[in-house]
């Protein structure tokens, strides 16, 4: 067993200054002689999914110490997408994924840790820390803060997506202010990541599939004591990985990433996974092409309809057997590579051998799947030659094929005003542009306009397309990640009001029905709009970020 800290920082006369600083930390000689385990804590007091992470971190520290390691905590930032939604704050959400990866890399390599336990929970922390884990490539285990329990309104379970839709219902006069207040005070009843299969829970579930999180990491509710037990086990398990020298890139292989994409399809995960999986693959040196999504989707049944697609929640998935039960269903029909290594020190096949599906209504059997194809689809056509993404499992059947006139908006705010102003009617295709990674900048989520459309009862009649992205809480024919984006000269920049747009999700196509001659004429007269009033990290991000189909990454490595 090789301890990086001991060799480079502790041993020898030349390291006396380092030992002096360890002394200043209050570390005993005994602690200095043991593996130094960094615990990356995303704890803060503004994100509901992170307010309990101090307790998770303390449990991890106990686990590390019990197994003979020395735990040292340092922080990672986090943005609550729900609080940031619908205003300028959302420009700062996606960019934090790279800030988290960069700052964690800096802390780890500057201080020479022997192993890591990552303690994230919400949307960008999980992928950001997975990216960092691949970069620094030292033994690592993930343990999240866990999902929120579902809310209860009028005796029915509910979640944050319902709250956003309630605003649309209020604006449409379907509910009054008193009913809105009841929803407001009952929807988010506990700490934890919001209770549907939104981005945070999608990515936490995928840590189990990728092999970077222990069983239950994606589904054990935040308020359950089992979450603390899991955290202690994570602290103990990282010590086993240090002893065996099992590293993230030994685990997050091409086969593991394909497994993750397969599970994503079965679970009905957020479309944001189609940004994060390519970014993680990029850090692992693994090639990722968006067309993999349709190839895998064609043979992967959609087994779960968690909110917003259905009326089940993360607590229900946990009771039904969790992610491992879903993986067992997929493995039984030959859709997974079960020989991949995981952070348990065992293969995926060994991990899921005893998994049981306890509720076939929550996790359907493949012969009774919600659909024979997966939850996400990648569409291509003249409007998105490099691809765009839709959460197919959350689209009403009647909207899987749709053609209608475009209503074009230059920002999310313009679109929301038009929706609430009654300017969007049945059959329309709402187009929101200049919200991409570079054009936004920051690629804002569009939960507010999609929820407004759903809340006003138009989700089965109106499609929405954007070069921005959608929250995992979005439902309806909401098509994001249009690539190339408007700011980079994509065709979406040249769409006009009234143009016919045809969407065919089963055939993976999206077309602007305008002649090539007219498009060329527009390109000669319509100017690309680029924001000049930005500074700081947003300006740097806009200048460096890749397109959405490449994962909106900053550091593009050779695959």
mmCIF file with all atom_site columns, C-alpha atoms in Angstrom, residues 225-362:
data_model
loop_
_atom_site.group_PDB
_atom_site.id
_atom_site.type_symbol
_atom_site.label_atom_id
_atom_site.label_alt_id
_atom_site.label_comp_id
_atom_site.label_asym_id
_atom_site.label_entity_id
_atom_site.label_seq_id
_atom_site.pdbx_PDB_ins_code
_atom_site.Cartn_x
_atom_site.Cartn_y
_atom_site.Cartn_z
_atom_site.occupancy
_atom_site.B_iso_or_equiv
_atom_site.pdbx_formal_charge
_atom_site.auth_seq_id
_atom_site.auth_comp_id
_atom_site.auth_asym_id
_atom_site.auth_atom_id
_atom_site.pdbx_PDB_model_num
ATOM 1   C CA . UNK A 1 225 ? -30.917 7.139   9.702   1.00 0.00 ? 225 UNK A CA 1
ATOM 2   C CA . UNK A 1 226 ? -29.888 4.638   7.030   1.00 0.00 ? 226 UNK A CA 1
ATOM 3   C CA . UNK A 1 227 ? -28.306 7.605   5.242   1.00 0.00 ? 227 UNK A CA 1
ATOM 4   C CA . UNK A 1 228 ? -25.902 8.136   8.180   1.00 0.00 ? 228 UNK A CA 1
ATOM 5   C CA . UNK A 1 229 ? -25.066 4.428   8.230   1.00 0.00 ? 229 UNK A CA 1
ATOM 6   C CA . UNK A 1 230 ? -24.361 4.612   4.491   1.00 0.00 ? 230 UNK A CA 1
ATOM 7   C CA . UNK A 1 231 ? -22.025 7.555   5.105   1.00 0.00 ? 231 UNK A CA 1
ATOM 8   C CA . UNK A 1 232 ? -20.065 5.612   7.731   1.00 0.00 ? 232 UNK A CA 1
ATOM 9   C CA . UNK A 1 233 ? -19.752 2.701   5.322   1.00 0.00 ? 233 UNK A CA 1
ATOM 10  C CA . UNK A 1 234 ? -18.506 5.093   2.618   1.00 0.00 ? 234 UNK A CA 1
ATOM 11  C CA . UNK A 1 235 ? -15.810 6.324   4.996   1.00 0.00 ? 235 UNK A CA 1
ATOM 12  C CA . UNK A 1 236 ? -14.770 2.759   5.747   1.00 0.00 ? 236 UNK A CA 1
ATOM 13  C CA . UNK A 1 237 ? -14.909 1.678   2.119   1.00 0.00 ? 237 UNK A CA 1
ATOM 14  C CA . UNK A 1 238 ? -12.552 4.367   0.837   1.00 0.00 ? 238 UNK A CA 1
ATOM 15  C CA . UNK A 1 239 ? -9.890  2.830   3.050   1.00 0.00 ? 239 UNK A CA 1
ATOM 16  C CA . UNK A 1 240 ? -10.405 -0.488  1.275   1.00 0.00 ? 240 UNK A CA 1
ATOM 17  C CA . UNK A 1 241 ? -9.983  1.239   -2.069  1.00 0.00 ? 241 UNK A CA 1
ATOM 18  C CA . UNK A 1 242 ? -6.751  2.857   -0.850  1.00 0.00 ? 242 UNK A CA 1
ATOM 19  C CA . UNK A 1 243 ? -5.433  -0.544  0.237   1.00 0.00 ? 243 UNK A CA 1
ATOM 20  C CA . UNK A 1 244 ? -6.351  -2.147  -3.092  1.00 0.00 ? 244 UNK A CA 1
ATOM 21  C CA . UNK A 1 245 ? -5.386  0.959   -5.129  1.00 0.00 ? 245 UNK A CA 1
ATOM 22  C CA . UNK A 1 246 ? -8.705  0.955   -7.008  1.00 0.00 ? 246 UNK A CA 1
ATOM 23  C CA . UNK A 1 247 ? -9.099  4.334   -8.699  1.00 0.00 ? 247 UNK A CA 1
ATOM 24  C CA . UNK A 1 248 ? -11.927 6.219   -10.451 1.00 0.00 ? 248 UNK A CA 1
ATOM 25  C CA . UNK A 1 249 ? -10.621 5.560   -13.953 1.00 0.00 ? 249 UNK A CA 1
ATOM 26  C CA . UNK A 1 250 ? -10.464 1.842   -13.136 1.00 0.00 ? 250 UNK A CA 1
ATOM 27  C CA . UNK A 1 251 ? -14.188 2.115   -12.379 1.00 0.00 ? 251 UNK A CA 1
ATOM 28  C CA . UNK A 1 252 ? -15.561 4.741   -14.794 1.00 0.00 ? 252 UNK A CA 1
ATOM 29  C CA . UNK A 1 253 ? -14.663 2.885   -17.976 1.00 0.00 ? 253 UNK A CA 1
ATOM 30  C CA . UNK A 1 254 ? -16.389 3.029   -21.350 1.00 0.00 ? 254 UNK A CA 1
ATOM 31  C CA . UNK A 1 255 ? -18.463 -0.006  -20.332 1.00 0.00 ? 255 UNK A CA 1
ATOM 32  C CA . UNK A 1 256 ? -19.511 1.646   -17.054 1.00 0.00 ? 256 UNK A CA 1
ATOM 33  C CA . UNK A 1 257 ? -20.585 4.800   -18.880 1.00 0.00 ? 257 UNK A CA 1
ATOM 34  C CA . UNK A 1 258 ? -22.664 2.726   -21.308 1.00 0.00 ? 258 UNK A CA 1
ATOM 35  C CA . UNK A 1 259 ? -24.230 1.020   -18.281 1.00 0.00 ? 259 UNK A CA 1
ATOM 36  C CA . UNK A 1 260 ? -25.050 4.450   -16.859 1.00 0.00 ? 260 UNK A CA 1
ATOM 37  C CA . UNK A 1 261 ? -26.704 5.544   -20.090 1.00 0.00 ? 261 UNK A CA 1
ATOM 38  C CA . UNK A 1 262 ? -28.708 2.313   -20.181 1.00 0.00 ? 262 UNK A CA 1
ATOM 39  C CA . UNK A 1 263 ? -29.908 2.776   -16.593 1.00 0.00 ? 263 UNK A CA 1
ATOM 40  C CA . UNK A 1 264 ? -30.682 6.409   -17.403 1.00 0.00 ? 264 UNK A CA 1
ATOM 41  C CA . UNK A 1 265 ? -33.082 5.208   -20.109 1.00 0.00 ? 265 UNK A CA 1
ATOM 42  C CA . UNK A 1 266 ? -34.783 2.718   -17.799 1.00 0.00 ? 266 UNK A CA 1
ATOM 43  C CA . UNK A 1 267 ? -35.115 5.167   -14.910 1.00 0.00 ? 267 UNK A CA 1
ATOM 44  C CA . UNK A 1 268 ? -36.341 8.086   -17.041 1.00 0.00 ? 268 UNK A CA 1
ATOM 45  C CA . UNK A 1 269 ? -33.626 10.439  -15.822 1.00 0.00 ? 269 UNK A CA 1
ATOM 46  C CA . UNK A 1 270 ? -33.281 14.166  -16.431 1.00 0.00 ? 270 UNK A CA 1
ATOM 47  C CA . UNK A 1 271 ? -32.147 15.396  -19.850 1.00 0.00 ? 271 UNK A CA 1
ATOM 48  C CA . UNK A 1 272 ? -29.292 17.087  -17.979 1.00 0.00 ? 272 UNK A CA 1
ATOM 49  C CA . UNK A 1 273 ? -27.640 13.683  -17.775 1.00 0.00 ? 273 UNK A CA 1
ATOM 50  C CA . UNK A 1 274 ? -26.991 14.161  -21.494 1.00 0.00 ? 274 UNK A CA 1
ATOM 51  C CA . UNK A 1 275 ? -24.766 17.103  -20.565 1.00 0.00 ? 275 UNK A CA 1
ATOM 52  C CA . UNK A 1 276 ? -23.120 15.498  -17.566 1.00 0.00 ? 276 UNK A CA 1
ATOM 53  C CA . UNK A 1 277 ? -22.355 11.989  -18.847 1.00 0.00 ? 277 UNK A CA 1
ATOM 54  C CA . UNK A 1 278 ? -20.413 13.375  -21.860 1.00 0.00 ? 278 UNK A CA 1
ATOM 55  C CA . UNK A 1 279 ? -18.527 15.728  -19.527 1.00 0.00 ? 279 UNK A CA 1
ATOM 56  C CA . UNK A 1 280 ? -17.633 12.890  -17.148 1.00 0.00 ? 280 UNK A CA 1
ATOM 57  C CA . UNK A 1 281 ? -16.651 10.658  -20.067 1.00 0.00 ? 281 UNK A CA 1
ATOM 58  C CA . UNK A 1 282 ? -14.440 13.454  -21.370 1.00 0.00 ? 282 UNK A CA 1
ATOM 59  C CA . UNK A 1 283 ? -12.530 13.564  -18.068 1.00 0.00 ? 283 UNK A CA 1
ATOM 60  C CA . UNK A 1 284 ? -12.152 9.775   -18.146 1.00 0.00 ? 284 UNK A CA 1
ATOM 61  C CA . UNK A 1 285 ? -10.769 9.845   -21.690 1.00 0.00 ? 285 UNK A CA 1
ATOM 62  C CA . UNK A 1 286 ? -13.793 7.909   -22.962 1.00 0.00 ? 286 UNK A CA 1
ATOM 63  C CA . UNK A 1 287 ? -15.423 8.762   -26.297 1.00 0.00 ? 287 UNK A CA 1
ATOM 64  C CA . UNK A 1 288 ? -19.082 9.769   -26.011 1.00 0.00 ? 288 UNK A CA 1
ATOM 65  C CA . UNK A 1 289 ? -21.311 10.410  -29.009 1.00 0.00 ? 289 UNK A CA 1
ATOM 66  C CA . UNK A 1 290 ? -24.898 11.572  -28.541 1.00 0.00 ? 290 UNK A CA 1
ATOM 67  C CA . UNK A 1 291 ? -26.035 8.949   -31.036 1.00 0.00 ? 291 UNK A CA 1
ATOM 68  C CA . UNK A 1 292 ? -25.225 6.353   -28.366 1.00 0.00 ? 292 UNK A CA 1
ATOM 69  C CA . UNK A 1 293 ? -28.369 7.560   -26.618 1.00 0.00 ? 293 UNK A CA 1
ATOM 70  C CA . UNK A 1 294 ? -30.725 6.489   -29.409 1.00 0.00 ? 294 UNK A CA 1
ATOM 71  C CA . UNK A 1 295 ? -28.845 3.247   -30.012 1.00 0.00 ? 295 UNK A CA 1
ATOM 72  C CA . UNK A 1 296 ? -29.199 2.297   -26.331 1.00 0.00 ? 296 UNK A CA 1
ATOM 73  C CA . UNK A 1 297 ? -32.732 3.690   -26.077 1.00 0.00 ? 297 UNK A CA 1
ATOM 74  C CA . UNK A 1 298 ? -33.948 1.487   -28.927 1.00 0.00 ? 298 UNK A CA 1
ATOM 75  C CA . UNK A 1 299 ? -33.291 -1.657  -26.882 1.00 0.00 ? 299 UNK A CA 1
ATOM 76  C CA . UNK A 1 300 ? -33.824 -0.374  -23.315 1.00 0.00 ? 300 UNK A CA 1
ATOM 77  C CA . UNK A 1 301 ? -37.329 -0.457  -21.827 1.00 0.00 ? 301 UNK A CA 1
ATOM 78  C CA . UNK A 1 302 ? -38.479 2.487   -19.726 1.00 0.00 ? 302 UNK A CA 1
ATOM 79  C CA . UNK A 1 303 ? -39.268 0.838   -16.380 1.00 0.00 ? 303 UNK A CA 1
ATOM 80  C CA . UNK A 1 304 ? -39.894 3.832   -14.087 1.00 0.00 ? 304 UNK A CA 1
ATOM 81  C CA . UNK A 1 305 ? -42.184 6.845   -14.256 1.00 0.00 ? 305 UNK A CA 1
ATOM 82  C CA . UNK A 1 306 ? -41.112 8.916   -11.283 1.00 0.00 ? 306 UNK A CA 1
ATOM 83  C CA . UNK A 1 307 ? -42.235 12.532  -10.996 1.00 0.00 ? 307 UNK A CA 1
ATOM 84  C CA . UNK A 1 308 ? -42.518 14.553  -13.161 1.00 0.00 ? 308 UNK A CA 1
ATOM 85  C CA . UNK A 1 309 ? -43.340 11.717  -15.587 1.00 0.00 ? 309 UNK A CA 1
ATOM 86  C CA . UNK A 1 310 ? -45.615 9.913   -13.122 1.00 0.00 ? 310 UNK A CA 1
ATOM 87  C CA . UNK A 1 311 ? -46.974 9.769   -9.594  1.00 0.00 ? 311 UNK A CA 1
ATOM 88  C CA . UNK A 1 312 ? -44.153 7.901   -7.859  1.00 0.00 ? 312 UNK A CA 1
ATOM 89  C CA . UNK A 1 313 ? -41.234 9.481   -6.021  1.00 0.00 ? 313 UNK A CA 1
ATOM 90  C CA . UNK A 1 314 ? -37.713 8.684   -4.856  1.00 0.00 ? 314 UNK A CA 1
ATOM 91  C CA . UNK A 1 315 ? -38.946 7.238   -1.571  1.00 0.00 ? 315 UNK A CA 1
ATOM 92  C CA . UNK A 1 316 ? -41.092 4.819   -3.579  1.00 0.00 ? 316 UNK A CA 1
ATOM 93  C CA . UNK A 1 317 ? -38.114 3.764   -5.705  1.00 0.00 ? 317 UNK A CA 1
ATOM 94  C CA . UNK A 1 318 ? -36.128 3.195   -2.530  1.00 0.00 ? 318 UNK A CA 1
ATOM 95  C CA . UNK A 1 319 ? -38.840 0.982   -1.021  1.00 0.00 ? 319 UNK A CA 1
ATOM 96  C CA . UNK A 1 320 ? -39.145 -0.947  -4.290  1.00 0.00 ? 320 UNK A CA 1
ATOM 97  C CA . UNK A 1 321 ? -35.500 -1.990  -4.151  1.00 0.00 ? 321 UNK A CA 1
ATOM 98  C CA . UNK A 1 322 ? -33.684 1.080   -5.390  1.00 0.00 ? 322 UNK A CA 1
ATOM 99  C CA . UNK A 1 323 ? -31.269 1.401   -8.274  1.00 0.00 ? 323 UNK A CA 1
ATOM 100 C CA . UNK A 1 324 ? -29.899 -2.110  -7.804  1.00 0.00 ? 324 UNK A CA 1
ATOM 101 C CA . UNK A 1 325 ? -33.368 -3.585  -8.412  1.00 0.00 ? 325 UNK A CA 1
ATOM 102 C CA . UNK A 1 326 ? -33.593 -1.645  -11.681 1.00 0.00 ? 326 UNK A CA 1
ATOM 103 C CA . UNK A 1 327 ? -30.123 -2.838  -12.657 1.00 0.00 ? 327 UNK A CA 1
ATOM 104 C CA . UNK A 1 328 ? -31.070 -6.441  -11.891 1.00 0.00 ? 328 UNK A CA 1
ATOM 105 C CA . UNK A 1 329 ? -34.049 -6.173  -14.265 1.00 0.00 ? 329 UNK A CA 1
ATOM 106 C CA . UNK A 1 330 ? -31.754 -4.815  -16.988 1.00 0.00 ? 330 UNK A CA 1
ATOM 107 C CA . UNK A 1 331 ? -29.036 -7.390  -16.356 1.00 0.00 ? 331 UNK A CA 1
ATOM 108 C CA . UNK A 1 332 ? -31.556 -10.217 -16.554 1.00 0.00 ? 332 UNK A CA 1
ATOM 109 C CA . UNK A 1 333 ? -32.336 -9.271  -20.152 1.00 0.00 ? 333 UNK A CA 1
ATOM 110 C CA . UNK A 1 334 ? -28.678 -8.841  -21.071 1.00 0.00 ? 334 UNK A CA 1
ATOM 111 C CA . UNK A 1 335 ? -28.480 -5.046  -21.282 1.00 0.00 ? 335 UNK A CA 1
ATOM 112 C CA . UNK A 1 336 ? -25.602 -4.413  -18.835 1.00 0.00 ? 336 UNK A CA 1
ATOM 113 C CA . UNK A 1 337 ? -21.916 -5.236  -18.691 1.00 0.00 ? 337 UNK A CA 1
ATOM 114 C CA . UNK A 1 338 ? -21.918 -6.789  -15.218 1.00 0.00 ? 338 UNK A CA 1
ATOM 115 C CA . UNK A 1 339 ? -18.180 -7.444  -15.175 1.00 0.00 ? 339 UNK A CA 1
ATOM 116 C CA . UNK A 1 340 ? -17.184 -3.820  -14.507 1.00 0.00 ? 340 UNK A CA 1
ATOM 117 C CA . UNK A 1 341 ? -15.365 -2.960  -11.272 1.00 0.00 ? 341 UNK A CA 1
ATOM 118 C CA . UNK A 1 342 ? -17.075 -0.770  -8.624  1.00 0.00 ? 342 UNK A CA 1
ATOM 119 C CA . UNK A 1 343 ? -16.117 1.074   -5.448  1.00 0.00 ? 343 UNK A CA 1
ATOM 120 C CA . UNK A 1 344 ? -17.310 -1.900  -3.405  1.00 0.00 ? 344 UNK A CA 1
ATOM 121 C CA . UNK A 1 345 ? -14.250 -3.766  -4.656  1.00 0.00 ? 345 UNK A CA 1
ATOM 122 C CA . UNK A 1 346 ? -16.640 -6.158  -6.403  1.00 0.00 ? 346 UNK A CA 1
ATOM 123 C CA . UNK A 1 347 ? -18.095 -6.253  -9.896  1.00 0.00 ? 347 UNK A CA 1
ATOM 124 C CA . UNK A 1 348 ? -21.461 -4.768  -10.722 1.00 0.00 ? 348 UNK A CA 1
ATOM 125 C CA . UNK A 1 349 ? -22.805 -8.290  -11.205 1.00 0.00 ? 349 UNK A CA 1
ATOM 126 C CA . UNK A 1 350 ? -21.720 -9.289  -7.706  1.00 0.00 ? 350 UNK A CA 1
ATOM 127 C CA . UNK A 1 351 ? -23.285 -6.129  -6.268  1.00 0.00 ? 351 UNK A CA 1
ATOM 128 C CA . UNK A 1 352 ? -26.727 -6.719  -7.762  1.00 0.00 ? 352 UNK A CA 1
ATOM 129 C CA . UNK A 1 353 ? -26.867 -10.520 -7.453  1.00 0.00 ? 353 UNK A CA 1
ATOM 130 C CA . UNK A 1 354 ? -29.265 -10.403 -4.490  1.00 0.00 ? 354 UNK A CA 1
ATOM 131 C CA . UNK A 1 355 ? -31.289 -7.349  -5.610  1.00 0.00 ? 355 UNK A CA 1
ATOM 132 C CA . UNK A 1 356 ? -35.065 -7.811  -5.546  1.00 0.00 ? 356 UNK A CA 1
ATOM 133 C CA . UNK A 1 357 ? -37.811 -5.797  -7.248  1.00 0.00 ? 357 UNK A CA 1
ATOM 134 C CA . UNK A 1 358 ? -40.282 -5.415  -4.363  1.00 0.00 ? 358 UNK A CA 1
ATOM 135 C CA . UNK A 1 359 ? -42.855 -3.369  -6.258  1.00 0.00 ? 359 UNK A CA 1
ATOM 136 C CA . UNK A 1 360 ? -43.430 -4.010  -9.982  1.00 0.00 ? 360 UNK A CA 1
ATOM 137 C CA . UNK A 1 361 ? -45.744 -1.001  -10.081 1.00 0.00 ? 361 UNK A CA 1
ATOM 138 C CA . UNK A 1 362 ? -42.833 1.313   -9.239  1.00 0.00 ? 362 UNK A CA 1
#
